[in-house]
Coordinates of C-alpha atoms in Angstrom, one line a residue:
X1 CA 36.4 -21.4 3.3
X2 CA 36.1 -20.1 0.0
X3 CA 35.6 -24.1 -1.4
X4 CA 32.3 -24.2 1.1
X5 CA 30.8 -21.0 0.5
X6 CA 31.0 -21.6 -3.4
X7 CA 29.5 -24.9 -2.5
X8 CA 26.6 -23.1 -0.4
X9 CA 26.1 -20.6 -3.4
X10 CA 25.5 -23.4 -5.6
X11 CA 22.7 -24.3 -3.2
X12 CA 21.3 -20.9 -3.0
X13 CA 21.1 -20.7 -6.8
X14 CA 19.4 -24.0 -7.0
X15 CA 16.5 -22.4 -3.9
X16 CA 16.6 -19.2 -5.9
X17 CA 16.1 -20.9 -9.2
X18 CA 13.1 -22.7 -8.1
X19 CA 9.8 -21.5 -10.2
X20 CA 7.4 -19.8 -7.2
X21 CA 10.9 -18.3 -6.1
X22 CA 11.8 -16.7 -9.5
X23 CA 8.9 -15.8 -9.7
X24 CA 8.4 -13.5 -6.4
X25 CA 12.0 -12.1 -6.7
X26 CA 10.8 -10.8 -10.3
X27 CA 7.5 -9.4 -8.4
X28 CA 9.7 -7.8 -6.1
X29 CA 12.1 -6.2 -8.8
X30 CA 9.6 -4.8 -11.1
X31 CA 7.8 -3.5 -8.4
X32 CA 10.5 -1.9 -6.8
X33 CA 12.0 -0.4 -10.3
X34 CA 8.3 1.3 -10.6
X35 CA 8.4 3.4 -7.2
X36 CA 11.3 3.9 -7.7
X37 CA 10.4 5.9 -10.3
X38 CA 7.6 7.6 -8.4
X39 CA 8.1 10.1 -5.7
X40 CA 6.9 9.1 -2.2
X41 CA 6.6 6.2 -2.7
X42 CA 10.0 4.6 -2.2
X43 CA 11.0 1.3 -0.9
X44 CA 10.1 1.8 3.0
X45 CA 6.2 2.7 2.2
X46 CA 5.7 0.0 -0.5
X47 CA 7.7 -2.8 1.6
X48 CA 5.3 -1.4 4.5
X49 CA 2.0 -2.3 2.3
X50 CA 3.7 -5.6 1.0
X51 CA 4.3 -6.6 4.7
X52 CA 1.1 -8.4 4.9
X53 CA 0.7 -10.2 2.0
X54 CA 4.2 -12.1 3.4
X55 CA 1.8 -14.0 5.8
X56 CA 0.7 -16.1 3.0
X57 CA 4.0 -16.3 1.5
X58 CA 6.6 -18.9 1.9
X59 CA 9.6 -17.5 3.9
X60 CA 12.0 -17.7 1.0
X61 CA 9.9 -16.0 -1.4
X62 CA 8.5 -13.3 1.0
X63 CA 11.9 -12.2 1.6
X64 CA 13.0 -12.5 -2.0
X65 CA 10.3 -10.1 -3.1
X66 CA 10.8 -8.1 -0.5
X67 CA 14.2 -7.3 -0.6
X68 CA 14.1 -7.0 -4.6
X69 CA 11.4 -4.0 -4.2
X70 CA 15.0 -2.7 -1.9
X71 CA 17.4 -2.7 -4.3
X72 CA 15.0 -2.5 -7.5
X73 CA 13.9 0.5 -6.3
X74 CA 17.8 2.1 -6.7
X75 CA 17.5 1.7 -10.5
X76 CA 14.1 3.1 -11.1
X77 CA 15.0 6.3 -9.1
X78 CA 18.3 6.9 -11.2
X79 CA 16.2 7.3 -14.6
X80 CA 14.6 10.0 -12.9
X81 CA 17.3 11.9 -12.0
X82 CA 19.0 12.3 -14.9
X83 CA 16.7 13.0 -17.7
X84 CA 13.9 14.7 -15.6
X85 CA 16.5 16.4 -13.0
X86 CA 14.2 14.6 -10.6
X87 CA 15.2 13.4 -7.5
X88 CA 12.4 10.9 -6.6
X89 CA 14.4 9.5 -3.3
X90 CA 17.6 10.8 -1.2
X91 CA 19.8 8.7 -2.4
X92 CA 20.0 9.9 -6.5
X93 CA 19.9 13.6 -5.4
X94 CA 23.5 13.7 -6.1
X95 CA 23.1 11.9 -9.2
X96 CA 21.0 15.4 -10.6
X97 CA 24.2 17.5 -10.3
X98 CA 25.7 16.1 -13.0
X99 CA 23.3 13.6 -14.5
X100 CA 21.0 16.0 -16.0
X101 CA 23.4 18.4 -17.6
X102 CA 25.1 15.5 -19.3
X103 CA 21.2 14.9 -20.8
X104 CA 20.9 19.0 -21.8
X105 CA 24.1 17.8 -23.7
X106 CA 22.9 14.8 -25.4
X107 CA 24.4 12.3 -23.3
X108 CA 21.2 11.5 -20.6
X109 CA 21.6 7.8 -22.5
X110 CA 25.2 7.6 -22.2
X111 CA 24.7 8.6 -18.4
X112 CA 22.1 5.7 -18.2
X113 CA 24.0 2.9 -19.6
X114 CA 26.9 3.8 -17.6
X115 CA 24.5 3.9 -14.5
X116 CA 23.3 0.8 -15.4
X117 CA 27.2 -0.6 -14.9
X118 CA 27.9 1.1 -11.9
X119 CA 24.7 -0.6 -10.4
X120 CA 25.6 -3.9 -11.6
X121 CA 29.0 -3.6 -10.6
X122 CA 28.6 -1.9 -7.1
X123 CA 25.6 -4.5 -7.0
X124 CA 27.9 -7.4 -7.4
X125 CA 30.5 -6.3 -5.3
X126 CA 28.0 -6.2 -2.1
X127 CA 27.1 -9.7 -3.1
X128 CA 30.6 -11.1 -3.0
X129 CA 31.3 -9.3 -0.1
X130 CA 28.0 -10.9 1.9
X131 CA 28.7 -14.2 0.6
X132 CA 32.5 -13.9 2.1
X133 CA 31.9 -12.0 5.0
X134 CA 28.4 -13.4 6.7
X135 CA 30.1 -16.3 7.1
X136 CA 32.9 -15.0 9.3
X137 CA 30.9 -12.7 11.4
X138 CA 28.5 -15.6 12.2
X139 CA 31.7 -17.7 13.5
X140 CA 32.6 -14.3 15.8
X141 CA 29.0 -13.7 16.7
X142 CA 28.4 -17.4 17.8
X143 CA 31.0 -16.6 20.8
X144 CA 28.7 -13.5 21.8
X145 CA 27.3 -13.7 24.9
X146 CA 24.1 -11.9 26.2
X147 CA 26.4 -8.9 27.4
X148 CA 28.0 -8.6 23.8
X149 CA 24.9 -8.7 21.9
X150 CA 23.2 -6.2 24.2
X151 CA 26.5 -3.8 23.7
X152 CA 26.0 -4.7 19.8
X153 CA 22.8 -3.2 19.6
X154 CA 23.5 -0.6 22.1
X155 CA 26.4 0.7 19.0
X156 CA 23.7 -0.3 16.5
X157 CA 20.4 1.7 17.7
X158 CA 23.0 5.2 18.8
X159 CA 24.6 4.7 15.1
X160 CA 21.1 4.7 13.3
X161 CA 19.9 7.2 15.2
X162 CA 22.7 9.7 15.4
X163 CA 24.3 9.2 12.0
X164 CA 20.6 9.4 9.9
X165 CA 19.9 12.9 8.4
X166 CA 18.5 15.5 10.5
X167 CA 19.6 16.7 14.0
X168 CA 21.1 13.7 16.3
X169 CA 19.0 14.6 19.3
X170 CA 15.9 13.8 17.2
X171 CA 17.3 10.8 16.2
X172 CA 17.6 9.7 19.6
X173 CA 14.3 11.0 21.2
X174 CA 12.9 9.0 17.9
X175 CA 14.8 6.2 18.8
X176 CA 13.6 6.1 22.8
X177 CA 10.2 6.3 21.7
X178 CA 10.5 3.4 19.3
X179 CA 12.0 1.8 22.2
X180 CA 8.8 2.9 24.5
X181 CA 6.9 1.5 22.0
X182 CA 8.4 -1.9 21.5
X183 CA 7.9 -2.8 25.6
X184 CA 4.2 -2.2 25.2
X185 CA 2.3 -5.3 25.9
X186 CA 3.0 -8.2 28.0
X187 CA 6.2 -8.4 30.3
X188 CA 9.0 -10.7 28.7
X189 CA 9.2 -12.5 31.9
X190 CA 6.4 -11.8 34.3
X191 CA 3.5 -11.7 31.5
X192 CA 2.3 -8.7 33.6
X193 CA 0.8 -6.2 30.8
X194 CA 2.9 -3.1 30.4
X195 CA 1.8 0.6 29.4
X196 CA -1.3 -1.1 27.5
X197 CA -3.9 1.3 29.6
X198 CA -6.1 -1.3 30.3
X199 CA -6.7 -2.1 26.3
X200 CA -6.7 -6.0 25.6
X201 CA -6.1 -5.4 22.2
X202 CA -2.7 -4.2 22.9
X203 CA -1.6 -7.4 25.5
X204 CA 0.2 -8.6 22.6
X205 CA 1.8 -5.4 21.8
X206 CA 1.9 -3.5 18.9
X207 CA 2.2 -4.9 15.6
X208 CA 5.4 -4.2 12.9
X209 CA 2.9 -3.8 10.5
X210 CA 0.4 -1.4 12.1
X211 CA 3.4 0.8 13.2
X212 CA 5.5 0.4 9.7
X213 CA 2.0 1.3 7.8
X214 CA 1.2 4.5 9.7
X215 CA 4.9 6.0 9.6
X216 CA 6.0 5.2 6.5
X217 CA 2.7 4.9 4.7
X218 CA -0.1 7.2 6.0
X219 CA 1.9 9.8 7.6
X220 CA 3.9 10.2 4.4
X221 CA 1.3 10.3 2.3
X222 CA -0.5 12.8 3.9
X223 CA 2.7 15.0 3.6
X224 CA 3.4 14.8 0.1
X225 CA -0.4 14.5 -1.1
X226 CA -0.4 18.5 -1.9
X227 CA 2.8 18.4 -3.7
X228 CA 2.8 18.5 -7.1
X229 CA 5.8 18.9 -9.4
X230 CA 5.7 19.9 -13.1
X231 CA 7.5 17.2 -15.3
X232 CA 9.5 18.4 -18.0
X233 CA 9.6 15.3 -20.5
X234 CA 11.8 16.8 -23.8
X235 CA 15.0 14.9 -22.7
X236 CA 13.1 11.6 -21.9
X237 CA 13.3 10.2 -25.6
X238 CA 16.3 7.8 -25.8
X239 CA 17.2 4.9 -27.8
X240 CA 18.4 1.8 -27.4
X241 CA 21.4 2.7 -29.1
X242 CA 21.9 6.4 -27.1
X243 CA 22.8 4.0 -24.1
X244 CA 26.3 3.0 -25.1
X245 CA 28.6 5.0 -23.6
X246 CA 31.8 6.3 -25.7
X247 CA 35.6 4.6 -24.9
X248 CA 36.5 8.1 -23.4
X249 CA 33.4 7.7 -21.2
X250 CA 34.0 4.4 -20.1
X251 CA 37.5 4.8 -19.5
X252 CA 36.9 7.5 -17.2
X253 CA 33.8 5.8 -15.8
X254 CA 35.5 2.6 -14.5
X255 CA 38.1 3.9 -11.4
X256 CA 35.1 6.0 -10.5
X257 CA 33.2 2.8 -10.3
X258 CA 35.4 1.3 -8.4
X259 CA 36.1 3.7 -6.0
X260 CA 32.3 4.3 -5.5
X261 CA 31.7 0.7 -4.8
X262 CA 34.3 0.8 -2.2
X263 CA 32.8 3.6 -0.2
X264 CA 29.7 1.7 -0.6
X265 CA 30.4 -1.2 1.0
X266 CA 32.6 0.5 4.0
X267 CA 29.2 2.7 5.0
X268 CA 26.8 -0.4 4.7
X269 CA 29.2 -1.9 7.7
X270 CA 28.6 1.2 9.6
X271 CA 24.4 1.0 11.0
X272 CA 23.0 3.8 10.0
X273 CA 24.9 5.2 7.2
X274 CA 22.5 4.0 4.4
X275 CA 22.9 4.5 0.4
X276 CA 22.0 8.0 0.6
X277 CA 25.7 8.9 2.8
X278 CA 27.0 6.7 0.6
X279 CA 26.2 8.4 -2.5
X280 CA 27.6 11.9 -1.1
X281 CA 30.5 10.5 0.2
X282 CA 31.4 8.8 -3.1
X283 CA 30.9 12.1 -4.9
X284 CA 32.7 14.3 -2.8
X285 CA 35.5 11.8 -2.9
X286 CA 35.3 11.7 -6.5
X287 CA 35.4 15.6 -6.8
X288 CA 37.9 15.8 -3.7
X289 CA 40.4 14.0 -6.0
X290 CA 39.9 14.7 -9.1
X291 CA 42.4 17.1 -11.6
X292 CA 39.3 19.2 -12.6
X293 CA 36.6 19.6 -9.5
X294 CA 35.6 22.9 -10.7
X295 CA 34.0 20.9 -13.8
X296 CA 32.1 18.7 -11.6
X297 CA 28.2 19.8 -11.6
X298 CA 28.3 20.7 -15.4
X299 CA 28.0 17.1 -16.9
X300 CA 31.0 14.7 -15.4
X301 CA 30.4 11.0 -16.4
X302 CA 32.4 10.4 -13.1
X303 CA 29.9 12.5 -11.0
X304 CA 27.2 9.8 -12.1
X305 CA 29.3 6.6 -12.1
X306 CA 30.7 6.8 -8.7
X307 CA 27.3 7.6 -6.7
X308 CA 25.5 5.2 -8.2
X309 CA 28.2 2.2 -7.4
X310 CA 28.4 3.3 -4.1
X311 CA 24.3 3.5 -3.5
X312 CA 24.1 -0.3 -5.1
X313 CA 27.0 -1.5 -2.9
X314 CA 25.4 -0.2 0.2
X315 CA 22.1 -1.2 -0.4
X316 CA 23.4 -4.9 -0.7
X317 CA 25.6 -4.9 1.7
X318 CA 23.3 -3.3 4.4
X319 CA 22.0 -7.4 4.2
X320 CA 25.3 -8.4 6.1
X321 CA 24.5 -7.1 9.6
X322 CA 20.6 -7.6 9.3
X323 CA 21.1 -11.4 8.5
X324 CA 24.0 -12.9 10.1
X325 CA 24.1 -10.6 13.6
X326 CA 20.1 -9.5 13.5
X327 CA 21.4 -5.7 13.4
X328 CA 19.2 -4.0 11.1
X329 CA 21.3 -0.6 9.8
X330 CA 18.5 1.6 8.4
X331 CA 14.2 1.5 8.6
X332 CA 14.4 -0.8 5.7
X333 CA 16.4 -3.5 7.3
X334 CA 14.3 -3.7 9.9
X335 CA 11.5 -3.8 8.3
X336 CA 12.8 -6.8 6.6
X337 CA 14.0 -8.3 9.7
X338 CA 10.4 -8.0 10.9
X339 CA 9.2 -9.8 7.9
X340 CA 11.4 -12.5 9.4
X341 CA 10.4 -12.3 12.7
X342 CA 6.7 -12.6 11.5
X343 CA 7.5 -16.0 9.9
X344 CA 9.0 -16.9 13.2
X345 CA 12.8 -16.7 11.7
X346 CA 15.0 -15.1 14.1
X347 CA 18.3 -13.4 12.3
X348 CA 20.8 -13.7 13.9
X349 CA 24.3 -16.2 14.1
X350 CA 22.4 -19.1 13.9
X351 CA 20.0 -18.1 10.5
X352 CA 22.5 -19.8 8.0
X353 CA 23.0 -22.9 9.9
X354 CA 19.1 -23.1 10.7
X355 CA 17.8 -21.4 7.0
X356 CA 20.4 -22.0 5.1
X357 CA 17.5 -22.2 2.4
X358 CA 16.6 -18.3 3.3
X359 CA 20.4 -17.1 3.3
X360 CA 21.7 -18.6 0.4
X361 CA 18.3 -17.9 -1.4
X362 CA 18.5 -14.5 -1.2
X363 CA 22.2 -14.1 -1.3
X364 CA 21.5 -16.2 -5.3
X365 CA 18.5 -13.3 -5.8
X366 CA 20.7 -11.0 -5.7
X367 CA 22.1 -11.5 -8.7
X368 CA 19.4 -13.0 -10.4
X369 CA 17.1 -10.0 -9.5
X370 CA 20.1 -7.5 -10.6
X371 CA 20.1 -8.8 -13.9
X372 CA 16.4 -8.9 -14.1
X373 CA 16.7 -5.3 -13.6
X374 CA 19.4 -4.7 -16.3
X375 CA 17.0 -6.0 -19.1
X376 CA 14.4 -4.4 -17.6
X377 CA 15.5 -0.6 -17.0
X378 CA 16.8 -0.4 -20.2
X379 CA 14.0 -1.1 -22.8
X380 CA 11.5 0.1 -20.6
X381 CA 12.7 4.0 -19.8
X382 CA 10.2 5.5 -21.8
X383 CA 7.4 3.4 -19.9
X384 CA 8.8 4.6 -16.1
X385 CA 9.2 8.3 -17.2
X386 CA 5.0 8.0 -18.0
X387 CA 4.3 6.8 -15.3
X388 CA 5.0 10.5 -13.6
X389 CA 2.1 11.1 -15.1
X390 CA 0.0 9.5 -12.8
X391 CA -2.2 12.1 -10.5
X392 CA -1.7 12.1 -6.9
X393 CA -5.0 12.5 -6.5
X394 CA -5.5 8.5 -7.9
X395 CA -2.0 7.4 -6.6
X396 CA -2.4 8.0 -3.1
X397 CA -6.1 7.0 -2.5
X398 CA -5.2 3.8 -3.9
X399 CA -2.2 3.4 -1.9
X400 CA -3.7 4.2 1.1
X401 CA -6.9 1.9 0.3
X402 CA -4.6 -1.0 -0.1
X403 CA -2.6 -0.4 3.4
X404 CA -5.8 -0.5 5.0
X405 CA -6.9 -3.3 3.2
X406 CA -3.5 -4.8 4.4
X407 CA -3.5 -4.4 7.9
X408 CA -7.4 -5.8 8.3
X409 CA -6.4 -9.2 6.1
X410 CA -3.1 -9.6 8.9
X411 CA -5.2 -10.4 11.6
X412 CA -8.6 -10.1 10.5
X413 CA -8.6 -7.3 13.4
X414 CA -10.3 -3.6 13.0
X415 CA -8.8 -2.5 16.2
X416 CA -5.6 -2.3 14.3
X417 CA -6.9 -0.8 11.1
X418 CA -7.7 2.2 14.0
X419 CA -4.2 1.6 15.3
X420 CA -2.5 2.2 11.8
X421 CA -4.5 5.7 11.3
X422 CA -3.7 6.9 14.8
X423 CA 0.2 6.1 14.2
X424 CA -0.4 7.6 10.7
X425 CA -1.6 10.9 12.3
X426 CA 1.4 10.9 14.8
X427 CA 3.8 10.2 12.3
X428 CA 2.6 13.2 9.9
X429 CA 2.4 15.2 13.0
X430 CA 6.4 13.9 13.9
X431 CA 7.0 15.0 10.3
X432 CA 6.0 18.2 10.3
X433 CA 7.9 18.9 13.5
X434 CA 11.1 18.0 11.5
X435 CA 11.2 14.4 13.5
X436 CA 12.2 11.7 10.8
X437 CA 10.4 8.8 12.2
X438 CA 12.9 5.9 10.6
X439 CA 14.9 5.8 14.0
X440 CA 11.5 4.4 15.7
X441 CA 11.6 1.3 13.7
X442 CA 14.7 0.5 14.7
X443 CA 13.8 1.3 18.1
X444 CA 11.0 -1.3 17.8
X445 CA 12.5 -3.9 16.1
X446 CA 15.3 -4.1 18.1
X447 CA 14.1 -2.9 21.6
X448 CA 12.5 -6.3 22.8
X449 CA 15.8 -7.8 21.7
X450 CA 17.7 -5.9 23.9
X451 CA 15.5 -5.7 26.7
X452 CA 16.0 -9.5 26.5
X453 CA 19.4 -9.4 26.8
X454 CA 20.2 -7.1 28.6
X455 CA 17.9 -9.0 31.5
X456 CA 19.8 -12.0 30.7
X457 CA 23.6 -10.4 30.9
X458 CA 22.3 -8.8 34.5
X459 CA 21.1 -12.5 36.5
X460 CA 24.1 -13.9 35.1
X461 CA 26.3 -11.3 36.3
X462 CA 24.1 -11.0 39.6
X463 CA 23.0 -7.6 39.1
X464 CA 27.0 -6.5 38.1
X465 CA 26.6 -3.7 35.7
X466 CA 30.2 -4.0 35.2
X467 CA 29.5 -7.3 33.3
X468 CA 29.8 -5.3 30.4
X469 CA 33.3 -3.5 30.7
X470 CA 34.5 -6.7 31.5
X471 CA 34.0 -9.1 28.8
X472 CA 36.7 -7.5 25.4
X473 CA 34.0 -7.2 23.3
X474 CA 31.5 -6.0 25.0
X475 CA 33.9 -3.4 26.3
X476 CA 35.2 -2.7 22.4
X477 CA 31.2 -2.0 21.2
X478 CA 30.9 0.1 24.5
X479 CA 34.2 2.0 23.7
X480 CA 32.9 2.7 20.0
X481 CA 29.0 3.7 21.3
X482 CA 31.2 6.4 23.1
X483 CA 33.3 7.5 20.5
X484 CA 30.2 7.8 18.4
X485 CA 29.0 10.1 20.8
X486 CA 32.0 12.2 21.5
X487 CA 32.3 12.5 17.5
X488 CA 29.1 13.9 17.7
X489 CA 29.3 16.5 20.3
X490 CA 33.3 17.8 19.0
X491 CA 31.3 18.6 15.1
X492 CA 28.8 20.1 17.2
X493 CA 31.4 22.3 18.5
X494 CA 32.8 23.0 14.9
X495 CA 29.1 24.3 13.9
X496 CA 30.4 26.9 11.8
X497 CA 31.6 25.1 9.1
X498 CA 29.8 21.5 9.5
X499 CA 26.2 23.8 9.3
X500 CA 27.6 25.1 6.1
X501 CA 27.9 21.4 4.7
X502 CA 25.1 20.6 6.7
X503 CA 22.7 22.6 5.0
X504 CA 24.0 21.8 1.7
X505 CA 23.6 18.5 2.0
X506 CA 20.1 19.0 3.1
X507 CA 18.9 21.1 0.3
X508 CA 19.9 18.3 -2.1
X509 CA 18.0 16.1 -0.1
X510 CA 15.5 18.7 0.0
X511 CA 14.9 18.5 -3.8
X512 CA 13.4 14.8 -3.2
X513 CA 9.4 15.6 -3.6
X514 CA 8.7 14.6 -0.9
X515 CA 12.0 13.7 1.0
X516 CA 11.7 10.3 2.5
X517 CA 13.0 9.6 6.3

């Protein structure tokens, strides 16, 4: 096993390697390291304004650039949080507690070059772990049935929308109206039109990239447009040379890495989870078992190593699920795994024997675009940190010109130019309300999927809705969606205390400006 996937690496590399390919995986990258550096404008609104330009994209490279705004965006937001004590996404709010007091202390560049390893080595570790893994799950998930895939995505759409932040009721009303969404159009079977209202524009349902637009662009743009944060930019002067940690440093750096990365990579098996769990898990771990904990939050070089493995090890290893069973974990998966579905790739068991040019491509990027972003993070700081000096008042009118711009070009279709702003408007609305739209994408994304086979498990079953507690597997991601749901309802019951860490996890979050979904 391990003979062939070296083999299929070696392929990847030579797909990856290929000019145009380089080329959009660096696009990707840079792109993602600059919003990451920006707040609001993280990677689910800027992969929802990239979304169209894929149609004229090659497969390979669409996805290459797509997923390196993903992880790119990681390593942009870190620099912000510790010399500026800037959270610009959830994931690095953790990183402030004891990033930016190391940089009051002299050490912000010590706290980035050790950042920059943890990334790379968190980053690495998801990679090795997708190449090894995929390959398995695809030889278990080629036995699934329509009953066990239906059951899969059962566990996959209750564990993104009861695990994400916010209250797990929300996340599953947010989650049924995705799924309301996604059966708009024609019936799967009959071709009758369903809850369209008599609007031929919507026979062929709603489009990924009308819905991704308004949520993730519009609605959060029209939420953060008023805020306005004052940038303090004394710390932001390092050198080259203030990036090289000391042996002490280092020494304590590396098991923090290591144990970050680990972390990591269990939550991005769980859908869901994301890199910003990951991040406080790995901290609180860190803190849980270290000698000193009461030092932690006034300038620990493990507070920033750890965090920042685990957030890189998650984000690539949230690719595992999306690409080799077609479960996307978290709003940005499945907004890749539309990309896909708009070239008329289906993930799934059958992607690497089908696209092995897609799989191994992108599994190569990975580390092509990781050390892209090595050399470019760390003589271009100074250049990220001015671009917070941007006005909102020319950032977002921009933004919001070129996601209009966007959606027309798709289809050449005005109807869902008026589509996107009416989602926008319901998504700022949702946002308001406290309703983190993310669920609905993965309500949409993976409704029709499971509409589909769900239809498929009940003719062959004969109407048995049994079919599922009888086939092992099915019955084992049944048993788990329950579990999931009685964990939920017994720290329900323990509200005292889990409100308590509850609301102290959201007022990191809280810092972000503004907090994505």
């Amino acid at each position: 096993m391990i003979s062939t996937a070296l083999t299929d690496l070696w392929y990847g590399f030579g797909v990856a390697l290929e000019p145009h390919n380089v080329m959009w995986c660096f696009v990707g990258v840079l792109i993602g390291n600059m919003v990451g550096v920006l707040p609001g404008m993280g990677p689910l609104a800027t992969i929802s304004i990239l979304l169209p330009l894929t149609f004229g994209i090659k497969p390979v490279g669409a996805i290459l650039m797509l997923a390196g705004v993903f992880y790119g965006a990681q390593y942009g937001g870190a620099i912000c949080s510790i010399l500026l004590n800037l959270p610009c996404h959830p994931p690095h709010a953790v990183t402030c507690l004891d990033g930016f007091p190391l940089t009051k202390q002299g050490r912000g560049g010590a706290a980035l070059g050790v950042t920059v390893i943890s990334s790379f080595v968190g980053a690495s570790w998801g990679i090795t772990e997708m190449i090894f893994l995929s390959p398995i799950l695809v030889k278990v998930a080629l036995e699934f049935g329509p009953a066990e895939i239906c059951s899969l995505m059962l566990l996959g759409l209750l564990a993104g929308s009861t695990l994400a932040r916010g209250s797990p009721l929300k996340g599953v009303a947010m989650t049924l109206l995705g799924l309301l969404i996604g059966i708009i159009g024609s019936d799967i079977d009959t071709g009758s039109p369903r809850f369209t209202f008599g609007i031929p524009n919507l026979y062929d349902g709603v489009e990924i990239v009308a819905l991704a637009l308004g949520l993730f662009g519009i609605a959060e743009f029209m939420k953060s447009v008023n805020q306005i944060n004052v940038v303090e930019t004394k710390y932001t002067k390092v050198r080259l040379s203030d990036l090289k940690p000391t042996r002490d440093e280092l020494r304590r750096s590396w098991p923090a890495m290591f144990r970050g990365t680990l972390v990591g990579s269990l939550c991005s098996l769980i859908p869901g989870t994301g890199p910003t769990i990951a991040s406080f898990i790995a901290y609180a771990t860190e803190k849980k078992i270290s000698k000193t904990p009461e030092k932690f939050g006034t300038g620990m070089i493990e507070g920033v190593a750890s965090p920042e493995a685990a957030t890189h090890s998650s984000v690539q290893g949230d690719f595992i699920p999306t690409m080799s069973l077609g479960i996307p974990g978290d709003a940005v998966m499945a907004l890749i795994l539309g990309a896909l579905l708009i070239q008329g790739i289906i993930p799934g068991p059958q992607l690497i024997r089908e696209h092995p040019d897609i799989f191994w491509g992108l599994v190569a990027s990975f580390w092509i675009g990781n050390i892209m972003l090595v050399l470019l993070n760390v003589p271009m700081i100074g250049i990220w940190v001015k671009l917070l000096a941007i006005p909102y008042k020319y950032l977002y009118p921009s933004a919001l010109f070129f996601a209009c711009i966007g959606v027309y070009s798709a289809n050449n279709d005005m109807f869902q130019v008026g589509e996107t702003v009416v989602i926008g408007l319901v998504g700022y609305i949702l946002l308001l309300l406290d309703f983190h739209p993310a669920p609905i994408l993965l309500g949409f994304v993976l409704g029709p999927r499971f509409e589909e086979n769900f239809r498929r498990a009940m003719l062959i079953s004969r109407g048995d809705i049994l079919v599922f507690l009888k086939h092992p597997i099915s019955l084992a991601f049944i048993s788990v969606s329950v579990l999931l749901i009685v964990m939920q309802v017994y720290l329900r019951l323990r509200k005292p205390k889990m409100l308590a860490d509850e609301k102290a996890l959201d007022a990191a979050i809280d810092k972000v400006a503004p907090a994505e979904p």
